[in-house]
Amino acid sequence: MIERIPILKLGPFLLLSIQVDMHDQLALDLQEDLTEQIVRHKAKGVLIDISALEIVDSFIGRMLSHIAQVSRILDAKVIVVGMQPAVAITLVELGLSLEGIATALNMEKGMRRLEAMVAADESLEESEGGEDTDASTPPGD
Amino acid sequence: MIERIPILKLGPFLLLSIQVDMHDQLALDLQEDLTEQIVRHKAKGVLIDISALEIVDSFIGRMLSHIAQVSRILDAKVIVVGMQPAVAITLVELGLSLEGIATALNMEKGMRRLEAMVAADESLEESEGGEDTDASTPPGD
């Protein structure tokens, strides 16, 4: 079995595809690796593909929320792509709303959405005339 | 366990990240899915990330070769990225040379290499004066 979920860098974004059953250590390692890489590469966004997952339980839901929160603090956008219809239905039935997590149908749409989110942020920063202080960061939620 | 390895479309390329132990059915399904998607999306290249693999045995080696051969017939380039150093050493020791498979250190380098390969091909086609059919198609589609 794999020990780490690979994180691929693509321009200003990081890409990861979750294909295996997550367990505690794998999830912890993923969060650690991702935070480290966001900082190292100054990543502006993270794209998480979950098209291989047939089940998203509350453990994975919490992990995604956690990743989204940490990324937001590091000023990187997060988008989850490729969710299967059955997964969406189950999430709603379970009352897991993936709050604060942006989603897109597939990777291409997700990439475009990420680019738009980053561009909107940058134009906002410019119009406010200062990027050295993040007090001007708009509330992402 | 997952039943299909997800294939992500990104512009003219397809991207897949192999993270799980391959077995016969998974490998067959992957080859079938990939061929189908190359044709459906008119993909010009396939990028295969194997950074999660700590072992590449002869089974995976043959699968990669097979994918490369089929893709070539469908006029799509294949590049394997993210190979771990230990994997490279093992491959050489086993006498598995991954013949005919281009490699790159990471996804970004692989993507650039794919773009260069596709561009080289297109300029060749143009200089040959467009063989009568789709060789003269503008790169727009």
PDB file of C-alpha atoms in Angstrom:
ATOM      1  CA  MET A   1       0.000   0.000   0.000  1.00  0.00           C
ATOM      2  CA  ILE A   2       1.072   3.555  -0.532  1.00  0.00           C
ATOM      3  CA  GLU A   3       2.358   5.577   2.357  1.00  0.00           C
ATOM      4  CA  ARG A   4       1.817   9.048   0.976  1.00  0.00           C
ATOM      5  CA  ILE A   5      -0.740  10.501  -1.378  1.00  0.00           C
ATOM      6  CA  PRO A   6       1.221  12.239  -4.127  1.00  0.00           C
ATOM      7  CA  ILE A   7       0.834  16.001  -4.437  1.00  0.00           C
ATOM      8  CA  LEU A   8       1.495  17.248  -7.955  1.00  0.00           C
ATOM      9  CA  LYS A   9       2.526  20.810  -8.669  1.00  0.00           C
ATOM     10  CA  LEU A  10       1.050  22.423 -11.738  1.00  0.00           C
ATOM     11  CA  GLY A  11       1.913  26.064 -12.149  1.00  0.00           C
ATOM     12  CA  PRO A  12       0.593  27.978  -9.138  1.00  0.00           C
ATOM     13  CA  PHE A  13      -1.639  25.087  -8.098  1.00  0.00           C
ATOM     14  CA  LEU A  14      -1.268  21.790  -6.305  1.00  0.00           C
ATOM     15  CA  LEU A  15      -3.205  18.784  -7.453  1.00  0.00           C
ATOM     16  CA  LEU A  16      -4.045  15.652  -5.560  1.00  0.00           C
ATOM     17  CA  SER A  17      -6.170  12.672  -6.437  1.00  0.00           C
ATOM     18  CA  ILE A  18      -7.564  10.659  -3.546  1.00  0.00           C
ATOM     19  CA  GLN A  19      -7.896   7.050  -4.639  1.00  0.00           C
ATOM     20  CA  VAL A  20      -7.359   4.969  -1.551  1.00  0.00           C
ATOM     21  CA  ASP A  21      -9.207   4.387   1.664  1.00  0.00           C
ATOM     22  CA  MET A  22      -8.049   7.087   4.023  1.00  0.00           C
ATOM     23  CA  HIS A  23      -6.944   6.076   7.455  1.00  0.00           C
ATOM     24  CA  ASP A  24      -5.760   8.284  10.294  1.00  0.00           C
ATOM     25  CA  GLN A  25      -2.058   8.292   9.533  1.00  0.00           C
ATOM     26  CA  LEU A  26      -2.532   8.783   5.794  1.00  0.00           C
ATOM     27  CA  ALA A  27      -4.859  11.712   6.422  1.00  0.00           C
ATOM     28  CA  LEU A  28      -2.461  13.302   8.907  1.00  0.00           C
ATOM     29  CA  ASP A  29       0.482  12.848   6.532  1.00  0.00           C
ATOM     30  CA  LEU A  30      -1.519  14.313   3.685  1.00  0.00           C
ATOM     31  CA  GLN A  31      -2.426  17.397   5.677  1.00  0.00           C
ATOM     32  CA  GLU A  32       1.167  17.838   6.775  1.00  0.00           C
ATOM     33  CA  ASP A  33       2.583  17.342   3.270  1.00  0.00           C
ATOM     34  CA  LEU A  34       0.038  19.655   1.747  1.00  0.00           C
ATOM     35  CA  THR A  35       0.621  22.494   4.200  1.00  0.00           C
ATOM     36  CA  GLU A  36       4.348  22.149   3.730  1.00  0.00           C
ATOM     37  CA  GLN A  37       4.042  22.236  -0.066  1.00  0.00           C
ATOM     38  CA  ILE A  38       1.615  25.158  -0.116  1.00  0.00           C
ATOM     39  CA  VAL A  39       4.201  27.180   1.776  1.00  0.00           C
ATOM     40  CA  ARG A  40       7.218  25.892  -0.137  1.00  0.00           C
ATOM     41  CA  HIS A  41       5.722  26.487  -3.582  1.00  0.00           C
ATOM     42  CA  LYS A  42       3.699  29.545  -2.557  1.00  0.00           C
ATOM     43  CA  ALA A  43       0.733  27.717  -4.058  1.00  0.00           C
ATOM     44  CA  LYS A  44      -2.354  29.784  -4.777  1.00  0.00           C
ATOM     45  CA  GLY A  45      -4.767  26.898  -4.962  1.00  0.00           C
ATOM     46  CA  VAL A  46      -5.322  23.218  -4.259  1.00  0.00           C
ATOM     47  CA  LEU A  47      -7.389  20.975  -6.479  1.00  0.00           C
ATOM     48  CA  ILE A  48      -8.602  17.731  -4.916  1.00  0.00           C
ATOM     49  CA  ASP A  49      -9.954  15.047  -7.227  1.00  0.00           C
ATOM     50  CA  ILE A  50     -12.269  12.563  -5.515  1.00  0.00           C
ATOM     51  CA  SER A  51     -13.687  10.904  -8.633  1.00  0.00           C
ATOM     52  CA  ALA A  52     -12.294   7.545  -7.535  1.00  0.00           C
ATOM     53  CA  LEU A  53     -14.200   7.626  -4.249  1.00  0.00           C
ATOM     54  CA  GLU A  54     -17.475   5.748  -4.178  1.00  0.00           C
ATOM     55  CA  ILE A  55     -18.045   6.601  -0.544  1.00  0.00           C
ATOM     56  CA  VAL A  56     -17.298   9.801   1.338  1.00  0.00           C
ATOM     57  CA  ASP A  57     -17.888   9.256   5.020  1.00  0.00           C
ATOM     58  CA  SER A  58     -17.721  11.759   7.829  1.00  0.00           C
ATOM     59  CA  PHE A  59     -14.010  11.038   8.301  1.00  0.00           C
ATOM     60  CA  ILE A  60     -13.166  12.106   4.760  1.00  0.00           C
ATOM     61  CA  GLY A  61     -15.644  14.973   5.003  1.00  0.00           C
ATOM     62  CA  ARG A  62     -13.869  16.278   8.104  1.00  0.00           C
ATOM     63  CA  MET A  63     -10.472  15.818   6.458  1.00  0.00           C
ATOM     64  CA  LEU A  64     -11.564  17.868   3.443  1.00  0.00           C
ATOM     65  CA  SER A  65     -12.946  20.586   5.716  1.00  0.00           C
ATOM     66  CA  HIS A  66      -9.719  20.631   7.687  1.00  0.00           C
ATOM     67  CA  ILE A  67      -7.621  20.901   4.529  1.00  0.00           C
ATOM     68  CA  ALA A  68      -9.826  23.729   3.298  1.00  0.00           C
ATOM     69  CA  GLN A  69      -9.496  25.645   6.575  1.00  0.00           C
ATOM     70  CA  VAL A  70      -5.736  25.286   6.809  1.00  0.00           C
ATOM     71  CA  SER A  71      -5.307  26.228   3.155  1.00  0.00           C
ATOM     72  CA  ARG A  72      -7.438  29.317   3.603  1.00  0.00           C
ATOM     73  CA  ILE A  73      -5.210  30.502   6.436  1.00  0.00           C
ATOM     74  CA  LEU A  74      -2.248  30.007   4.103  1.00  0.00           C
ATOM     75  CA  ASP A  75      -4.094  32.018   1.459  1.00  0.00           C
ATOM     76  CA  ALA A  76      -4.617  29.126  -0.947  1.00  0.00           C
ATOM     77  CA  LYS A  77      -8.023  28.304  -2.434  1.00  0.00           C
ATOM     78  CA  VAL A  78      -9.322  24.755  -2.318  1.00  0.00           C
ATOM     79  CA  ILE A  79     -11.631  23.120  -4.792  1.00  0.00           C
ATOM     80  CA  VAL A  80     -12.958  19.561  -4.760  1.00  0.00           C
ATOM     81  CA  VAL A  81     -13.683  18.039  -8.171  1.00  0.00           C
ATOM     82  CA  GLY A  82     -15.116  14.867  -9.658  1.00  0.00           C
ATOM     83  CA  MET A  83     -17.622  13.960  -6.981  1.00  0.00           C
ATOM     84  CA  GLN A  84     -19.785  11.025  -8.047  1.00  0.00           C
ATOM     85  CA  PRO A  85     -23.549  11.606  -7.994  1.00  0.00           C
ATOM     86  CA  ALA A  86     -24.111   8.900  -5.392  1.00  0.00           C
ATOM     87  CA  VAL A  87     -21.537  10.529  -3.136  1.00  0.00           C
ATOM     88  CA  ALA A  88     -23.311  13.878  -3.347  1.00  0.00           C
ATOM     89  CA  ILE A  89     -26.613  12.226  -2.426  1.00  0.00           C
ATOM     90  CA  THR A  90     -25.059  10.376   0.505  1.00  0.00           C
ATOM     91  CA  LEU A  91     -23.412  13.538   1.792  1.00  0.00           C
ATOM     92  CA  VAL A  92     -26.709  15.365   1.872  1.00  0.00           C
ATOM     93  CA  GLU A  93     -28.454  12.421   3.514  1.00  0.00           C
ATOM     94  CA  LEU A  94     -25.750  12.277   6.161  1.00  0.00           C
ATOM     95  CA  GLY A  95     -26.050  15.992   6.738  1.00  0.00           C
ATOM     96  CA  LEU A  96     -22.442  16.552   5.700  1.00  0.00           C
ATOM     97  CA  SER A  97     -22.595  19.717   3.682  1.00  0.00           C
ATOM     98  CA  LEU A  98     -18.847  20.151   3.065  1.00  0.00           C
ATOM     99  CA  GLU A  99     -19.266  23.662   4.348  1.00  0.00           C
ATOM    100  CA  GLY A 100     -16.838  26.202   2.982  1.00  0.00           C
ATOM    101  CA  ILE A 101     -15.559  23.838   0.304  1.00  0.00           C
ATOM    102  CA  ALA A 102     -15.923  24.892  -3.302  1.00  0.00           C
ATOM    103  CA  THR A 103     -16.682  22.120  -5.778  1.00  0.00           C
ATOM    104  CA  ALA A 104     -16.588  21.689  -9.539  1.00  0.00           C
ATOM    105  CA  LEU A 105     -17.738  18.952 -11.857  1.00  0.00           C
ATOM    106  CA  ASN A 106     -14.360  17.991 -13.219  1.00  0.00           C
ATOM    107  CA  MET A 107     -10.734  18.963 -13.164  1.00  0.00           C
ATOM    108  CA  GLU A 108     -10.878  21.386 -16.092  1.00  0.00           C
ATOM    109  CA  LYS A 109     -13.826  23.277 -14.641  1.00  0.00           C
ATOM    110  CA  GLY A 110     -12.151  23.225 -11.233  1.00  0.00           C
ATOM    111  CA  MET A 111      -8.951  24.626 -12.664  1.00  0.00           C
ATOM    112  CA  ARG A 112     -10.814  27.461 -14.380  1.00  0.00           C
ATOM    113  CA  ARG A 113     -12.738  28.182 -11.192  1.00  0.00           C
ATOM    114  CA  LEU A 114      -9.504  28.275  -9.162  1.00  0.00           C
ATOM    115  CA  GLU A 115      -7.958  30.660 -11.673  1.00  0.00           C
ATOM    116  CA  ALA A 116     -11.002  32.909 -11.456  1.00  0.00           C
ATOM    117  CA  MET A 117     -10.930  32.873  -7.647  1.00  0.00           C
ATOM    118  CA  VAL A 118      -7.243  33.769  -7.579  1.00  0.00           C
ATOM    119  CA  ALA A 119      -7.696  36.498 -10.186  1.00  0.00           C
ATOM    120  CA  ALA A 120     -10.607  37.998  -8.235  1.00  0.00           C
ATOM    121  CA  ASP A 121      -8.483  38.064  -5.096  1.00  0.00           C
ATOM    122  CA  GLU A 122      -5.568  39.701  -6.832  1.00  0.00           C
ATOM    123  CA  SER A 123      -7.666  42.416  -8.422  1.00  0.00           C
ATOM    124  CA  LEU A 124      -9.211  43.097  -5.038  1.00  0.00           C
ATOM    125  CA  GLU A 125      -5.791  43.414  -3.467  1.00  0.00           C
ATOM    126  CA  GLU A 126      -4.681  45.794  -6.188  1.00  0.00           C
ATOM    127  CA  SER A 127      -7.747  47.975  -5.908  1.00  0.00           C
ATOM    128  CA  GLU A 128      -7.181  48.185  -2.186  1.00  0.00           C
ATOM    129  CA  GLY A 129      -3.658  49.268  -2.986  1.00  0.00           C
ATOM    130  CA  GLY A 130      -1.707  47.042  -0.693  1.00  0.00           C
ATOM    131  CA  GLU A 131      -0.693  43.424  -0.690  1.00  0.00           C
ATOM    132  CA  ASP A 132       1.713  43.498   2.213  1.00  0.00           C
ATOM    133  CA  THR A 133      -0.959  43.164   4.828  1.00  0.00           C
ATOM    134  CA  ASP A 134      -3.461  40.389   4.727  1.00  0.00           C
ATOM    135  CA  ALA A 135      -5.929  42.293   6.840  1.00  0.00           C
ATOM    136  CA  SER A 136      -7.563  43.165   3.540  1.00  0.00           C
ATOM    137  CA  THR A 137      -8.237  39.542   2.691  1.00  0.00           C
ATOM    138  CA  PRO A 138     -11.914  39.143   1.971  1.00  0.00           C
ATOM    139  CA  PRO A 139     -13.813  36.705   4.136  1.00  0.00           C
ATOM    140  CA  GLY A 140     -13.638  33.561   2.051  1.00  0.00           C
ATOM    141  CA  ASP A 141     -16.763  31.991   3.437  1.00  0.00           C
TER     142      ASP A 141
ATOM    143  CA  MET B   1     -10.777  -0.405  -2.790  1.00  0.00           C
ATOM    144  CA  ILE B   2     -11.139   1.605  -5.949  1.00  0.00           C
ATOM    145  CA  GLU B   3     -12.393  -0.045  -9.092  1.00  0.00           C
ATOM    146  CA  ARG B   4     -11.097   2.408 -11.647  1.00  0.00           C
ATOM    147  CA  ILE B   5      -8.041   4.629 -11.726  1.00  0.00           C
ATOM    148  CA  PRO B   6      -9.334   8.134 -12.455  1.00  0.00           C
ATOM    149  CA  ILE B   7      -8.234   9.750 -15.691  1.00  0.00           C
ATOM    150  CA  LEU B   8      -8.251  13.538 -15.515  1.00  0.00           C
ATOM    151  CA  LYS B   9      -8.507  15.717 -18.591  1.00  0.00           C
ATOM    152  CA  LEU B  10      -6.419  18.842 -18.659  1.00  0.00           C
ATOM    153  CA  GLY B  11      -6.537  20.741 -21.923  1.00  0.00           C
ATOM    154  CA  PRO B  12      -5.262  18.466 -24.685  1.00  0.00           C
ATOM    155  CA  PHE B  13      -3.725  16.037 -22.221  1.00  0.00           C
ATOM    156  CA  LEU B  14      -4.900  13.241 -19.963  1.00  0.00           C
ATOM    157  CA  LEU B  15      -3.429  12.803 -16.535  1.00  0.00           C
ATOM    158  CA  LEU B  16      -3.390   9.764 -14.339  1.00  0.00           C
ATOM    159  CA  SER B  17      -1.767   9.069 -11.027  1.00  0.00           C
ATOM    160  CA  ILE B  18      -1.094   5.439 -10.181  1.00  0.00           C
ATOM    161  CA  GLN B  19      -1.299   5.018  -6.424  1.00  0.00           C
ATOM    162  CA  VAL B  20      -2.570   1.537  -5.821  1.00  0.00           C
ATOM    163  CA  ASP B  21      -1.251  -1.942  -6.330  1.00  0.00           C
ATOM    164  CA  MET B  22      -2.182  -2.855  -9.858  1.00  0.00           C
ATOM    165  CA  HIS B  23      -3.849  -6.175 -10.456  1.00  0.00           C
ATOM    166  CA  ASP B  24      -4.941  -7.711 -13.734  1.00  0.00           C
ATOM    167  CA  GLN B  25      -8.469  -6.350 -13.897  1.00  0.00           C
ATOM    168  CA  LEU B  26      -7.480  -2.859 -12.791  1.00  0.00           C
ATOM    169  CA  ALA B  27      -4.740  -2.750 -15.427  1.00  0.00           C
ATOM    170  CA  LEU B  28      -7.093  -3.977 -18.152  1.00  0.00           C
ATOM    171  CA  ASP B  29      -9.764  -1.467 -17.153  1.00  0.00           C
ATOM    172  CA  LEU B  30      -7.206   1.328 -17.100  1.00  0.00           C
ATOM    173  CA  GLN B  31      -5.992   0.501 -20.587  1.00  0.00           C
ATOM    174  CA  GLU B  32      -9.548   0.308 -21.866  1.00  0.00           C
ATOM    175  CA  ASP B  33     -10.612   3.569 -20.196  1.00  0.00           C
ATOM    176  CA  LEU B  34      -7.517   5.360 -21.385  1.00  0.00           C
ATOM    177  CA  THR B  35      -7.855   4.288 -25.011  1.00  0.00           C
ATOM    178  CA  GLU B  36     -11.496   5.250 -24.967  1.00  0.00           C
ATOM    179  CA  GLN B  37     -10.739   8.697 -23.506  1.00  0.00           C
ATOM    180  CA  ILE B  38      -7.833   9.385 -25.858  1.00  0.00           C
ATOM    181  CA  VAL B  39     -10.206   8.884 -28.757  1.00  0.00           C
ATOM    182  CA  ARG B  40     -13.166  10.695 -27.194  1.00  0.00           C
ATOM    183  CA  HIS B  41     -11.187  13.784 -26.181  1.00  0.00           C
ATOM    184  CA  LYS B  42      -8.773  13.641 -29.126  1.00  0.00           C
ATOM    185  CA  ALA B  43      -6.037  13.779 -26.493  1.00  0.00           C
ATOM    186  CA  LYS B  44      -2.564  14.642 -27.702  1.00  0.00           C
ATOM    187  CA  GLY B  45      -0.711  13.285 -24.732  1.00  0.00           C
ATOM    188  CA  VAL B  46      -0.923  11.180 -21.596  1.00  0.00           C
ATOM    189  CA  LEU B  47       0.943  11.982 -18.416  1.00  0.00           C
ATOM    190  CA  ILE B  48       1.344   9.125 -15.940  1.00  0.00           C
ATOM    191  CA  ASP B  49       2.462   9.974 -12.414  1.00  0.00           C
ATOM    192  CA  ILE B  50       4.067   7.074 -10.560  1.00  0.00           C
ATOM    193  CA  SER B  51       5.504   9.041  -7.642  1.00  0.00           C
ATOM    194  CA  ALA B  52       3.422   7.020  -5.179  1.00  0.00           C
ATOM    195  CA  LEU B  53       4.886   3.730  -6.341  1.00  0.00           C
ATOM    196  CA  GLU B  54       7.741   2.365  -4.272  1.00  0.00           C
ATOM    197  CA  ILE B  55       8.025  -0.723  -6.431  1.00  0.00           C
ATOM    198  CA  VAL B  56       7.660  -1.087 -10.166  1.00  0.00           C
ATOM    199  CA  ASP B  57       7.714  -4.760 -11.071  1.00  0.00           C
ATOM    200  CA  SER B  58       7.649  -6.357 -14.489  1.00  0.00           C
ATOM    201  CA  PHE B  59       3.845  -6.379 -14.467  1.00  0.00           C
ATOM    202  CA  ILE B  60       3.633  -2.600 -14.139  1.00  0.00           C
ATOM    203  CA  GLY B  61       6.547  -2.215 -16.535  1.00  0.00           C
ATOM    204  CA  ARG B  62       4.668  -4.209 -19.173  1.00  0.00           C
ATOM    205  CA  MET B  63       1.480  -2.280 -18.506  1.00  0.00           C
ATOM    206  CA  LEU B  64       3.259   1.035 -19.025  1.00  0.00           C
ATOM    207  CA  SER B  65       4.833  -0.256 -22.232  1.00  0.00           C
ATOM    208  CA  HIS B  66       1.472  -1.454 -23.453  1.00  0.00           C
ATOM    209  CA  ILE B  67      -0.167   1.882 -22.690  1.00  0.00           C
ATOM    210  CA  ALA B  68       2.660   3.668 -24.508  1.00  0.00           C
ATOM    211  CA  GLN B  69       2.284   1.476 -27.586  1.00  0.00           C
ATOM    212  CA  VAL B  70      -1.475   1.808 -27.813  1.00  0.00           C
ATOM    213  CA  SER B  71      -1.291   5.569 -27.256  1.00  0.00           C
ATOM    214  CA  ARG B  72       1.310   5.914 -29.974  1.00  0.00           C
ATOM    215  CA  ILE B  73      -0.975   4.205 -32.458  1.00  0.00           C
ATOM    216  CA  LEU B  74      -3.692   6.674 -31.468  1.00  0.00           C
ATOM    217  CA  ASP B  75      -1.196   9.508 -32.015  1.00  0.00           C
ATOM    218  CA  ALA B  76      -0.918  10.511 -28.355  1.00  0.00           C
ATOM    219  CA  LYS B  77       2.431  10.928 -26.617  1.00  0.00           C
ATOM    220  CA  VAL B  78       3.031   9.265 -23.264  1.00  0.00           C
ATOM    221  CA  ILE B  79       5.289  10.475 -20.521  1.00  0.00           C
ATOM    222  CA  VAL B  80       5.922   8.881 -17.130  1.00  0.00           C
ATOM    223  CA  VAL B  81       6.764  11.276 -14.316  1.00  0.00           C
ATOM    224  CA  GLY B  82       7.754  11.187 -10.661  1.00  0.00           C
ATOM    225  CA  MET B  83       9.724   7.957 -10.600  1.00  0.00           C
ATOM    226  CA  GLN B  84      11.421   7.451  -7.250  1.00  0.00           C
ATOM    227  CA  PRO B  85      15.205   6.947  -7.345  1.00  0.00           C
ATOM    228  CA  ALA B  86      14.944   3.461  -5.849  1.00  0.00           C
ATOM    229  CA  VAL B  87      12.462   2.481  -8.541  1.00  0.00           C
ATOM    230  CA  ALA B  88      14.829   3.590 -11.288  1.00  0.00           C
ATOM    231  CA  ILE B  89      17.645   1.549  -9.762  1.00  0.00           C
ATOM    232  CA  THR B  90      15.450  -1.527  -9.429  1.00  0.00           C
ATOM    233  CA  LEU B  91      14.253  -1.233 -13.011  1.00  0.00           C
ATOM    234  CA  VAL B  92      17.810  -1.200 -14.310  1.00  0.00           C
ATOM    235  CA  GLU B  93      18.791  -4.090 -12.077  1.00  0.00           C
ATOM    236  CA  LEU B  94      15.811  -6.082 -13.335  1.00  0.00           C
ATOM    237  CA  GLY B  95      16.713  -5.272 -16.913  1.00  0.00           C
ATOM    238  CA  LEU B  96      13.388  -3.465 -17.423  1.00  0.00           C
ATOM    239  CA  SER B  97      14.354  -0.467 -19.495  1.00  0.00           C
ATOM    240  CA  LEU B  98      10.838   0.920 -20.084  1.00  0.00           C
ATOM    241  CA  GLU B  99      11.730   1.001 -23.753  1.00  0.00           C
ATOM    242  CA  GLY B 100       9.970   3.632 -25.786  1.00  0.00           C
ATOM    243  CA  ILE B 101       8.622   5.406 -22.722  1.00  0.00           C
ATOM    244  CA  ALA B 102       9.612   9.029 -22.185  1.00  0.00           C
ATOM    245  CA  THR B 103      10.140  10.093 -18.589  1.00  0.00           C
ATOM    246  CA  ALA B 104      10.417  13.379 -16.718  1.00  0.00           C
ATOM    247  CA  LEU B 105      11.332  14.238 -13.169  1.00  0.00           C
ATOM    248  CA  ASN B 106       8.010  15.730 -12.168  1.00  0.00           C
ATOM    249  CA  MET B 107       4.649  16.708 -13.525  1.00  0.00           C
ATOM    250  CA  GLU B 108       5.581  20.252 -14.559  1.00  0.00           C
ATOM    251  CA  LYS B 109       8.638  19.102 -16.483  1.00  0.00           C
ATOM    252  CA  GLY B 110       6.587  16.283 -17.991  1.00  0.00           C
ATOM    253  CA  MET B 111       3.875  18.695 -19.092  1.00  0.00           C
ATOM    254  CA  ARG B 112       6.421  20.970 -20.751  1.00  0.00           C
ATOM    255  CA  ARG B 113       8.042  18.002 -22.429  1.00  0.00           C
ATOM    256  CA  LEU B 114       4.679  16.779 -23.725  1.00  0.00           C
ATOM    257  CA  GLU B 115       3.890  20.236 -25.081  1.00  0.00           C
ATOM    258  CA  ALA B 116       7.259  20.319 -26.837  1.00  0.00           C
ATOM    259  CA  MET B 117       6.716  16.857 -28.332  1.00  0.00           C
ATOM    260  CA  VAL B 118       3.281  17.807 -29.619  1.00  0.00           C
ATOM    261  CA  ALA B 119       4.545  21.126 -31.022  1.00  0.00           C
ATOM    262  CA  ALA B 120       7.428  19.370 -32.774  1.00  0.00           C
ATOM    263  CA  ASP B 121       5.009  16.933 -34.341  1.00  0.00           C
ATOM    264  CA  GLU B 122       2.690  19.653 -35.530  1.00  0.00           C
ATOM    265  CA  SER B 123       5.451  21.704 -37.120  1.00  0.00           C
ATOM    266  CA  LEU B 124       6.650  18.545 -38.855  1.00  0.00           C
ATOM    267  CA  GLU B 125       3.199  17.924 -40.219  1.00  0.00           C
ATOM    268  CA  GLU B 126       2.957  21.497 -41.445  1.00  0.00           C
ATOM    269  CA  SER B 127       6.350  21.403 -43.154  1.00  0.00           C
ATOM    270  CA  GLU B 128       5.298  18.215 -44.898  1.00  0.00           C
ATOM    271  CA  GLY B 129       2.526  20.230 -46.430  1.00  0.00           C
ATOM    272  CA  GLY B 130      -0.408  18.538 -44.771  1.00  0.00           C
ATOM    273  CA  GLU B 131      -0.967  15.066 -46.143  1.00  0.00           C
ATOM    274  CA  ASP B 132      -4.499  15.543 -47.518  1.00  0.00           C
ATOM    275  CA  THR B 133      -6.612  14.892 -44.508  1.00  0.00           C
ATOM    276  CA  ASP B 134      -6.475  16.073 -40.956  1.00  0.00           C
ATOM    277  CA  ALA B 135      -2.789  16.939 -40.961  1.00  0.00           C
ATOM    278  CA  SER B 136      -3.735  20.458 -41.993  1.00  0.00           C
ATOM    279  CA  THR B 137      -6.245  20.943 -39.213  1.00  0.00           C
ATOM    280  CA  PRO B 138      -5.432  24.115 -37.300  1.00  0.00           C
ATOM    281  CA  PRO B 139      -4.249  23.498 -33.753  1.00  0.00           C
ATOM    282  CA  GLY B 140      -7.345  25.233 -32.489  1.00  0.00           C
ATOM    283  CA  ASP B 141      -9.474  22.217 -31.778  1.00  0.00           C
TER     284      ASP B 141
END
